PDB file of C-alpha atoms in Angstrom:
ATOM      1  CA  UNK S   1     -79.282  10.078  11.885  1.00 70.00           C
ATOM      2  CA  UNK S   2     -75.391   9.394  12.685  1.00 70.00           C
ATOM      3  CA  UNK S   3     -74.969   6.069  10.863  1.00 71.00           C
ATOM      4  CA  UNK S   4     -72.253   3.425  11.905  1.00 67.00           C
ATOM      5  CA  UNK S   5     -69.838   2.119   9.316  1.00 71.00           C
ATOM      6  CA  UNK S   6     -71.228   0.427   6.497  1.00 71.00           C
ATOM      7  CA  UNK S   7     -69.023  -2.566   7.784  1.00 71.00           C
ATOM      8  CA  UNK S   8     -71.010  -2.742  10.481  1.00 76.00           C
ATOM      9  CA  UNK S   9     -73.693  -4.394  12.132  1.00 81.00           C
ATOM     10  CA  UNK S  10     -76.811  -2.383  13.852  1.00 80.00           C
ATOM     11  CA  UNK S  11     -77.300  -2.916  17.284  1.00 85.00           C
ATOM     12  CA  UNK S  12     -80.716  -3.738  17.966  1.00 87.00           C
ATOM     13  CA  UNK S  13     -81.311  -0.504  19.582  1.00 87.00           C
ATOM     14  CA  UNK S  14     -79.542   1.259  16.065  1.00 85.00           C
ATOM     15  CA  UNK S  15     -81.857  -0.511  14.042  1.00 86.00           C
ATOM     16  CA  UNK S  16     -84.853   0.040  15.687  1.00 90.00           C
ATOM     17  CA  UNK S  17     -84.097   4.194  15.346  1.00 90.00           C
ATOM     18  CA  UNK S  18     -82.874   3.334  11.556  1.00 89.00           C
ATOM     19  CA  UNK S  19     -86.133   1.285  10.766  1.00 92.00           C
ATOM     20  CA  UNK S  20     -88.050   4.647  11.968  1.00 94.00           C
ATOM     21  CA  UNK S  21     -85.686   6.918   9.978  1.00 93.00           C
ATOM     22  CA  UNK S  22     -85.961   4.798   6.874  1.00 94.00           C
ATOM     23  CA  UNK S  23     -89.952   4.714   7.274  1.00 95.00           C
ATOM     24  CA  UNK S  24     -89.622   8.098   7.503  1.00 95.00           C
ATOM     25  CA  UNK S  25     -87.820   9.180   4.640  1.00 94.00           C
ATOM     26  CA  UNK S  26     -89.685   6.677   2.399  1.00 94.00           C
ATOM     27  CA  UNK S  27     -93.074   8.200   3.428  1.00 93.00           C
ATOM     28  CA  UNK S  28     -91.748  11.872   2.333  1.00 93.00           C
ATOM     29  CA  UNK S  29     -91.395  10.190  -1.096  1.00 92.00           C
ATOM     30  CA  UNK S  30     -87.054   9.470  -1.150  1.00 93.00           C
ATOM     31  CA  UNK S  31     -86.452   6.855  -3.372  1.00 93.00           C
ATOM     32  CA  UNK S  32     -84.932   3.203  -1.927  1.00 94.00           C
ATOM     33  CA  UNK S  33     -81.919   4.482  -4.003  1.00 93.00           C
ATOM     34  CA  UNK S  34     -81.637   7.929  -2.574  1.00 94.00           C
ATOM     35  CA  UNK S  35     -82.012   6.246   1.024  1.00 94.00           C
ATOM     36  CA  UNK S  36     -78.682   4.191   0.409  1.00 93.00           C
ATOM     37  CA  UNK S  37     -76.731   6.640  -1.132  1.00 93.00           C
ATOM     38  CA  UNK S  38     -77.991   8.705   2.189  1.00 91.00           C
ATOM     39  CA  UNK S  39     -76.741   6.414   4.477  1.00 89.00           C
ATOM     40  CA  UNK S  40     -74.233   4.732   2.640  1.00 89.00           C
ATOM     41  CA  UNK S  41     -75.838   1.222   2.868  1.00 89.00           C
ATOM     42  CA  UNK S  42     -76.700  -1.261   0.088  1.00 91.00           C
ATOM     43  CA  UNK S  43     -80.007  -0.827  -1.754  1.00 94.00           C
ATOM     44  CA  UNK S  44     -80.676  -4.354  -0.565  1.00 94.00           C
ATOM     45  CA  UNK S  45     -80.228  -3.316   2.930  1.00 91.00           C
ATOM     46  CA  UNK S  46     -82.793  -0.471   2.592  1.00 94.00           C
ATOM     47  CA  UNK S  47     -85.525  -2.549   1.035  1.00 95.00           C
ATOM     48  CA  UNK S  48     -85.197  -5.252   3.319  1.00 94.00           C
ATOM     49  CA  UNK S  49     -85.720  -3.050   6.428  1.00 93.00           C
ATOM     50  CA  UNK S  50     -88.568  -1.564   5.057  1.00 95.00           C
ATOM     51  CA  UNK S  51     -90.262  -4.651   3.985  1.00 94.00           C
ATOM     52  CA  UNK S  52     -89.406  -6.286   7.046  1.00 92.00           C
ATOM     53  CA  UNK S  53     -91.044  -3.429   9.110  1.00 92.00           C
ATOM     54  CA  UNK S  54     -94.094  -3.535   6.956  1.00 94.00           C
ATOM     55  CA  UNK S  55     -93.576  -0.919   4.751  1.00 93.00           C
ATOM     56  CA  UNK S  56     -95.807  -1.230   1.121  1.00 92.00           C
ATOM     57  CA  UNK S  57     -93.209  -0.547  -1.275  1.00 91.00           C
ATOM     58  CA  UNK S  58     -94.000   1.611  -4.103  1.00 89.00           C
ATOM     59  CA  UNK S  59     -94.102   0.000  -7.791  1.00 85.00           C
ATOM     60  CA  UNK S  60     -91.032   1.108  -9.992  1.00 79.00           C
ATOM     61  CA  UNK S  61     -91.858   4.513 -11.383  1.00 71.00           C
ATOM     62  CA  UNK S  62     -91.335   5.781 -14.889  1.00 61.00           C
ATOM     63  CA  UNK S  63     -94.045   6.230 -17.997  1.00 59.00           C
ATOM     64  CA  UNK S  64     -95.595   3.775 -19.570  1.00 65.00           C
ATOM     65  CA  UNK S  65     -95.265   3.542 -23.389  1.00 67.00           C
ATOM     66  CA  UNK S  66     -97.906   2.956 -25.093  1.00 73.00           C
ATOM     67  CA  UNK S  67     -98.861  -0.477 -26.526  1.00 73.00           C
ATOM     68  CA  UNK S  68     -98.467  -0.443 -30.006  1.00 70.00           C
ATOM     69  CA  UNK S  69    -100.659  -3.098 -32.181  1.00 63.00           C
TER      70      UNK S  69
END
């Protein structure tokens, strides 16, 4: 997707093709952080569209330690 300047705002069309690109690229498994550096928008922007549009975001990954008594 050709992506305005950072500095700008979406046109309502733009951000209705975004929101689908985003949805997209979060179902094949990229990362909210990935997405950004992708498009060269904030994190914050990224996982507002996505909960706006519905999207169940993923827990924070990483192992668990163990609990130790």
């Amino acid at each position: 997707m050709n992506w305005p300047d950072y500095r700008r705002w979406l046109k309502p069309e733009q951000k209705a093709r975004a929101v689908a690109w985003l949805r997209k690229r979060y179902a094949e498994g990229a990362s909210i952080r990935e997405i950004a550096e992708e498009t060269g928008r904030s994190y914050g922007f990224v996982r507002k569209a996505l909960f706006d549009a519905g999207v169940t975001l993923r827990g924070r990954g990483g192992a668990r330690l163990p609990r130790s008594n």
